Amino acid sequence: MDQSSFQASEDEIQALEEEIKLLTEEYKDVLQESIFFSDEEILEAIKSLQAETQGHESPSDLIAELESLERDLSFLTAFTGFHFTSHSKKTVEKTENGTVQKYRVSGKCYSLSFQLEFQLLEMQNNEKVSAVVSDLSIIMDSREDSNVSKFVSSTEERGALLTFFRSLSSYAEWHEHRRRTFLHFKAKYPDMVSLPEGLLGDFMILRNPKVSGFELMIVWKIHLDEEGTTTPVLDLLPKIPEQVMEQRMTTATSIPDGFRSLLRLFGIEAAIENLLKVLGSEE
């Protein structure tokens, strides 16, 4: 290979390395800001960057980074339950001391929808970056629940954006757990389990078709306090015909206590399963 051909190849390699470096920086920016973008926006950005690399030999490390970014997105969605559907950012003020930006974000965490609006003041001092949230406004589907309303008001007053996301993740995960539990028992015992308010309701009714008028209502509330702590609360309310109540007064009144003991010993699913087996054995 003559000197001119060698130099041309070397220049092409250097140009390609510079392009790879720029693209890598863009990927890092996308990864850092991914929490504020919807899945569709992130995937569109990935496709755009992939298109820019066409016509060149794609280095293996760049391809690996693309695949890693896609895996990270999939993992975060599955792990947290968050799915962001829209996002907007507007610079309100920019000075030597910092930048104020206004964000609007909407999405879902499992089955619960939410919308956020807030301002973020970013300041940099001696290579350290700090951020302050202000003017936080939250809209949630479940705000008609007084406990959720109190939590939202408290979070807005404190500007506790991270607390909101952590608490919503736990609260929504319990809702999803309840929905799947109801679905499981409805599918397994279709003749004994009914869901008057559907899978998103907070109670289910158990009946033995062979015992007329006797039914058990499992009430499953999900409590969210002002600090963002989620607590599931379950109870059993029996509906017992008068003649059965007269004959088995002690047994009938002890059913709720027995169910609470099962909950403590075996957990929610096992307690409901045992209750259904006992109910199904009654003639």
CSV table of C-alpha atoms in Angstrom, one decimal:
chain,number,residue,atom,x,y,z
A,1,MET,CA,0.0,0.0,0.0
A,2,ASP,CA,1.5,3.4,-1.0
A,3,GLN,CA,1.8,6.3,1.4
A,4,SER,CA,-1.2,8.3,0.0
A,5,SER,CA,-3.5,5.3,0.3
A,6,PHE,CA,-2.3,4.6,3.8
A,7,GLN,CA,-2.9,8.2,4.8
A,8,ALA,CA,-6.4,8.2,3.3
A,9,SER,CA,-7.3,5.1,5.3
A,10,GLU,CA,-5.9,6.6,8.5
A,11,ASP,CA,-7.9,9.8,8.0
A,12,GLU,CA,-11.1,7.7,7.4
A,13,ILE,CA,-10.5,5.7,10.5
A,14,GLN,CA,-9.9,8.9,12.6
A,15,ALA,CA,-13.1,10.4,11.2
A,16,LEU,CA,-15.1,7.3,12.1
A,17,GLU,CA,-13.6,7.3,15.6
A,18,GLU,CA,-14.8,10.9,16.1
A,19,GLU,CA,-18.3,10.1,14.9
A,20,ILE,CA,-18.4,7.1,17.2
A,21,LYS,CA,-17.4,9.3,20.1
A,22,LEU,CA,-20.1,11.9,19.3
A,23,LEU,CA,-22.7,9.2,19.0
A,24,THR,CA,-21.7,7.6,22.3
A,25,GLU,CA,-22.1,11.0,24.0
A,26,GLU,CA,-25.6,11.3,22.5
A,27,TYR,CA,-26.5,7.8,23.8
A,28,LYS,CA,-25.3,8.8,27.3
A,29,ASP,CA,-27.5,11.9,27.2
A,30,VAL,CA,-30.5,9.7,26.2
A,31,LEU,CA,-29.8,7.3,29.0
A,32,GLN,CA,-29.5,10.0,31.6
A,33,GLU,CA,-32.8,11.7,30.5
A,34,SER,CA,-34.7,8.5,29.8
A,35,ILE,CA,-36.9,8.8,32.9
A,36,PHE,CA,-38.5,12.0,31.4
A,37,PHE,CA,-39.3,10.5,28.0
A,38,SER,CA,-42.0,8.0,26.9
A,39,ASP,CA,-41.0,4.6,25.6
A,40,GLU,CA,-42.0,5.7,22.1
A,41,GLU,CA,-39.8,8.7,22.2
A,42,ILE,CA,-36.8,6.7,23.4
A,43,LEU,CA,-37.3,4.0,20.7
A,44,GLU,CA,-37.6,6.7,18.1
A,45,ALA,CA,-34.3,8.3,19.3
A,46,ILE,CA,-32.6,4.9,19.0
A,47,LYS,CA,-33.9,4.4,15.5
A,48,SER,CA,-32.7,7.9,14.5
A,49,LEU,CA,-29.2,7.2,15.9
A,50,GLN,CA,-29.1,3.8,14.1
A,51,ALA,CA,-30.0,5.5,10.8
A,52,GLU,CA,-27.1,7.9,11.3
A,53,THR,CA,-24.6,5.1,11.4
A,54,GLN,CA,-25.8,3.5,8.2
A,55,GLY,CA,-23.2,3.5,5.5
A,56,HIS,CA,-20.4,2.9,7.9
A,57,GLU,CA,-19.2,-0.3,9.4
A,58,SER,CA,-20.9,-0.4,12.9
A,59,PRO,CA,-18.3,-1.2,15.6
A,60,SER,CA,-19.3,-4.0,17.9
A,61,ASP,CA,-19.1,-1.9,21.0
A,62,LEU,CA,-21.6,0.6,19.5
A,63,ILE,CA,-24.1,-2.1,18.7
A,64,ALA,CA,-23.6,-3.6,22.1
A,65,GLU,CA,-24.4,-0.2,23.7
A,66,LEU,CA,-27.6,0.1,21.6
A,67,GLU,CA,-28.7,-3.3,22.7
A,68,SER,CA,-27.9,-2.5,26.3
A,69,LEU,CA,-30.0,0.7,26.2
A,70,GLU,CA,-33.0,-1.2,24.9
A,71,ARG,CA,-32.6,-3.8,27.6
A,72,ASP,CA,-32.3,-1.1,30.3
A,73,LEU,CA,-35.5,0.5,29.0
A,74,SER,CA,-37.4,-2.8,29.1
A,75,PHE,CA,-36.0,-3.7,32.5
A,76,LEU,CA,-37.0,-0.3,34.1
A,77,THR,CA,-40.5,-0.5,32.7
A,78,ALA,CA,-41.0,-4.1,34.0
A,79,PHE,CA,-39.3,-3.4,37.3
A,80,THR,CA,-41.0,-0.1,38.2
A,81,GLY,CA,-44.3,-0.5,36.3
A,82,PHE,CA,-43.8,3.1,34.9
A,83,HIS,CA,-44.7,3.8,31.3
A,84,PHE,CA,-44.3,7.5,30.3
A,85,THR,CA,-46.7,8.6,27.6
A,86,SER,CA,-45.8,12.3,27.1
A,87,HIS,CA,-43.2,14.8,28.2
A,88,SER,CA,-42.4,18.4,27.6
A,89,LYS,CA,-39.7,20.7,28.9
A,90,LYS,CA,-39.4,24.5,28.6
A,91,THR,CA,-36.7,26.8,29.8
A,92,VAL,CA,-38.2,29.5,32.0
A,93,GLU,CA,-35.1,31.3,33.1
A,94,LYS,CA,-31.4,31.0,32.6
A,95,THR,CA,-28.8,32.9,34.6
A,96,GLU,CA,-25.2,32.6,35.7
A,97,ASN,CA,-26.4,31.0,39.0
A,98,GLY,CA,-28.6,28.3,37.4
A,99,THR,CA,-31.4,27.3,35.0
A,100,VAL,CA,-35.1,27.0,35.7
A,101,GLN,CA,-37.0,24.6,33.5
A,102,LYS,CA,-40.7,23.7,33.6
A,103,TYR,CA,-41.7,20.1,33.0
A,104,ARG,CA,-44.9,18.4,32.1
A,105,VAL,CA,-45.0,14.6,32.4
A,106,SER,CA,-47.8,12.1,32.1
A,107,GLY,CA,-47.9,8.3,32.1
A,108,LYS,CA,-49.1,5.2,34.0
A,109,CYS,CA,-47.8,3.1,36.7
A,110,TYR,CA,-49.4,-0.3,36.2
A,111,SER,CA,-53.1,0.6,36.0
A,112,LEU,CA,-52.9,4.0,37.6
A,113,SER,CA,-52.6,7.1,35.5
A,114,PHE,CA,-50.9,10.3,36.6
A,115,GLN,CA,-49.9,13.8,35.4
A,116,LEU,CA,-47.2,16.0,36.8
A,117,GLU,CA,-46.2,19.6,36.4
A,118,PHE,CA,-43.2,21.2,38.2
A,119,GLN,CA,-40.3,23.6,37.9
A,120,LEU,CA,-36.7,22.4,38.4
A,121,LEU,CA,-34.0,24.8,39.4
A,122,GLU,CA,-30.6,23.4,38.5
A,123,MET,CA,-27.5,25.0,40.0
A,124,GLN,CA,-23.8,24.2,39.6
A,125,ASN,CA,-21.2,25.1,42.2
A,126,ASN,CA,-17.6,23.8,42.2
A,127,GLU,CA,-18.5,21.0,39.7
A,128,LYS,CA,-21.3,19.9,42.0
A,129,VAL,CA,-24.8,20.0,40.5
A,130,SER,CA,-27.9,20.5,42.7
A,131,ALA,CA,-31.6,20.6,41.8
A,132,VAL,CA,-34.6,22.0,43.6
A,133,VAL,CA,-38.2,21.1,42.7
A,134,SER,CA,-40.9,23.8,43.1
A,135,ASP,CA,-44.5,24.4,42.0
A,136,LEU,CA,-45.3,20.7,42.0
A,137,SER,CA,-48.8,19.8,40.8
A,138,ILE,CA,-50.1,16.2,40.7
A,139,ILE,CA,-53.2,14.7,39.1
A,140,MET,CA,-54.1,11.1,39.8
A,141,ASP,CA,-57.0,8.8,38.9
A,142,SER,CA,-57.3,7.6,42.5
A,143,ARG,CA,-57.5,11.1,44.0
A,144,GLU,CA,-61.2,10.6,45.0
A,145,ASP,CA,-59.8,8.3,47.7
A,146,SER,CA,-59.3,10.6,50.7
A,147,ASN,CA,-56.0,8.9,51.7
A,148,VAL,CA,-54.6,9.4,48.2
A,149,SER,CA,-55.8,13.0,48.2
A,150,LYS,CA,-54.0,13.7,51.5
A,151,PHE,CA,-50.8,12.1,50.2
A,152,VAL,CA,-50.9,14.1,47.0
A,153,SER,CA,-51.5,17.4,48.9
A,154,SER,CA,-48.6,16.7,51.3
A,155,THR,CA,-46.3,15.7,48.4
A,156,GLU,CA,-47.1,18.9,46.5
A,157,GLU,CA,-46.5,21.1,49.5
A,158,ARG,CA,-43.1,19.5,50.1
A,159,GLY,CA,-42.1,19.3,46.5
A,160,ALA,CA,-41.2,15.7,47.1
A,161,LEU,CA,-40.9,14.5,43.6
A,162,LEU,CA,-38.8,11.4,44.3
A,163,THR,CA,-41.1,10.4,47.2
A,164,PHE,CA,-44.0,10.6,44.8
A,165,PHE,CA,-42.4,8.2,42.3
A,166,ARG,CA,-41.3,5.7,45.0
A,167,SER,CA,-44.7,5.8,46.8
A,168,LEU,CA,-46.7,5.5,43.6
A,169,SER,CA,-44.6,2.5,42.5
A,170,SER,CA,-45.4,0.6,45.7
A,171,TYR,CA,-49.1,1.7,45.8
A,172,ALA,CA,-49.7,0.8,42.1
A,173,GLU,CA,-47.9,-2.5,42.6
A,174,TRP,CA,-50.3,-3.5,45.3
A,175,HIS,CA,-53.2,-2.6,43.1
A,176,GLU,CA,-51.8,-4.8,40.4
A,177,HIS,CA,-51.2,-7.6,42.9
A,178,ARG,CA,-54.8,-7.4,44.0
A,179,ARG,CA,-56.0,-7.4,40.4
A,180,ARG,CA,-54.0,-10.5,39.5
A,181,THR,CA,-55.1,-12.3,42.7
A,182,PHE,CA,-58.8,-11.6,41.9
A,183,LEU,CA,-58.2,-12.8,38.3
A,184,HIS,CA,-56.5,-16.0,39.5
A,185,PHE,CA,-59.3,-17.1,41.9
A,186,LYS,CA,-62.1,-16.1,39.5
A,187,ALA,CA,-60.5,-18.3,36.8
A,188,LYS,CA,-59.8,-21.2,39.2
A,189,TYR,CA,-63.2,-21.1,41.0
A,190,PRO,CA,-65.6,-19.5,38.4
A,191,ASP,CA,-68.8,-20.9,40.2
A,192,MET,CA,-67.7,-19.8,43.6
A,193,VAL,CA,-66.1,-16.4,43.0
A,194,SER,CA,-67.8,-13.2,41.8
A,195,LEU,CA,-66.4,-9.7,41.3
A,196,PRO,CA,-69.3,-7.3,41.3
A,197,GLU,CA,-67.0,-4.3,40.6
A,198,GLY,CA,-64.7,-6.2,38.3
A,199,LEU,CA,-61.0,-6.8,38.6
A,200,LEU,CA,-60.3,-3.2,39.7
A,201,GLY,CA,-62.8,-3.3,42.5
A,202,ASP,CA,-61.7,-3.7,46.2
A,203,PHE,CA,-63.8,-6.8,47.1
A,204,MET,CA,-64.8,-10.2,45.9
A,205,ILE,CA,-67.7,-12.5,47.0
A,206,LEU,CA,-67.3,-16.2,47.7
A,207,ARG,CA,-70.4,-18.5,47.5
A,208,ASN,CA,-71.0,-22.2,47.6
A,209,PRO,CA,-73.7,-22.9,44.9
A,210,LYS,CA,-75.0,-25.8,47.1
A,211,VAL,CA,-75.6,-23.5,50.1
A,212,SER,CA,-78.3,-21.0,49.4
A,213,GLY,CA,-78.0,-17.5,51.0
A,214,PHE,CA,-74.5,-18.1,52.5
A,215,GLU,CA,-71.7,-15.9,51.2
A,216,LEU,CA,-68.4,-14.4,52.3
A,217,MET,CA,-67.2,-11.0,51.2
A,218,ILE,CA,-63.4,-10.4,51.2
A,219,VAL,CA,-62.7,-6.7,51.4
A,220,TRP,CA,-59.2,-5.7,50.3
A,221,LYS,CA,-58.4,-2.0,50.8
A,222,ILE,CA,-55.0,-0.5,49.9
A,223,HIS,CA,-54.1,2.4,52.3
A,224,LEU,CA,-51.7,5.1,51.4
A,225,ASP,CA,-50.7,7.5,54.2
A,226,GLU,CA,-49.4,11.1,53.9
A,227,GLU,CA,-45.8,9.9,54.1
A,228,GLY,CA,-46.3,7.6,51.2
A,229,THR,CA,-46.3,4.3,53.0
A,230,THR,CA,-48.6,1.6,51.4
A,231,THR,CA,-50.5,-0.9,53.7
A,232,PRO,CA,-52.9,-3.6,52.4
A,233,VAL,CA,-55.9,-4.1,54.7
A,234,LEU,CA,-58.0,-7.2,54.3
A,235,ASP,CA,-61.1,-8.3,56.2
A,236,LEU,CA,-63.9,-10.9,55.9
A,237,LEU,CA,-67.6,-10.0,56.1
A,238,PRO,CA,-69.9,-13.1,56.2
A,239,LYS,CA,-73.5,-13.1,55.1
A,240,ILE,CA,-75.2,-16.0,56.9
A,241,PRO,CA,-78.9,-17.1,56.7
A,242,GLU,CA,-80.8,-16.7,60.0
A,243,GLN,CA,-81.4,-20.5,60.4
A,244,VAL,CA,-77.7,-21.2,60.0
A,245,MET,CA,-76.8,-18.4,62.4
A,246,GLU,CA,-79.1,-19.9,65.0
A,247,GLN,CA,-77.7,-23.4,64.6
A,248,ARG,CA,-74.0,-22.5,64.4
A,249,MET,CA,-73.7,-19.1,66.2
A,250,THR,CA,-70.2,-19.7,67.6
A,251,THR,CA,-68.8,-21.1,64.3
A,252,ALA,CA,-70.4,-18.3,62.2
A,253,THR,CA,-69.1,-15.5,64.3
A,254,SER,CA,-65.6,-16.9,64.4
A,255,ILE,CA,-65.1,-17.0,60.6
A,256,PRO,CA,-63.6,-13.4,60.3
A,257,ASP,CA,-61.2,-14.1,63.2
A,258,GLY,CA,-60.1,-17.4,61.6
A,259,PHE,CA,-59.5,-15.6,58.3
A,260,ARG,CA,-57.3,-13.0,60.0
A,261,SER,CA,-55.3,-15.8,61.6
A,262,LEU,CA,-54.8,-17.5,58.2
A,263,LEU,CA,-53.6,-14.1,56.8
A,264,ARG,CA,-51.0,-13.8,59.5
A,265,LEU,CA,-49.8,-17.4,59.2
A,266,PHE,CA,-49.9,-18.1,55.4
A,267,GLY,CA,-50.3,-14.8,53.6
A,268,ILE,CA,-53.1,-13.5,51.3
A,269,GLU,CA,-53.2,-16.1,48.5
A,270,ALA,CA,-53.0,-19.1,50.8
A,271,ALA,CA,-55.6,-17.7,53.2
A,272,ILE,CA,-58.1,-17.2,50.4
A,273,GLU,CA,-57.3,-20.6,48.9
A,274,ASN,CA,-57.9,-22.3,52.3
A,275,LEU,CA,-61.1,-20.4,52.7
A,276,LEU,CA,-62.4,-21.5,49.3
A,277,LYS,CA,-61.6,-25.1,50.0
A,278,VAL,CA,-63.5,-25.1,53.3
A,279,LEU,CA,-66.4,-23.3,51.7
A,280,GLY,CA,-66.5,-25.7,48.8
A,281,SER,CA,-66.6,-28.7,51.2
A,282,GLU,CA,-69.8,-27.4,52.9
A,283,GLU,CA,-73.0,-29.2,51.9
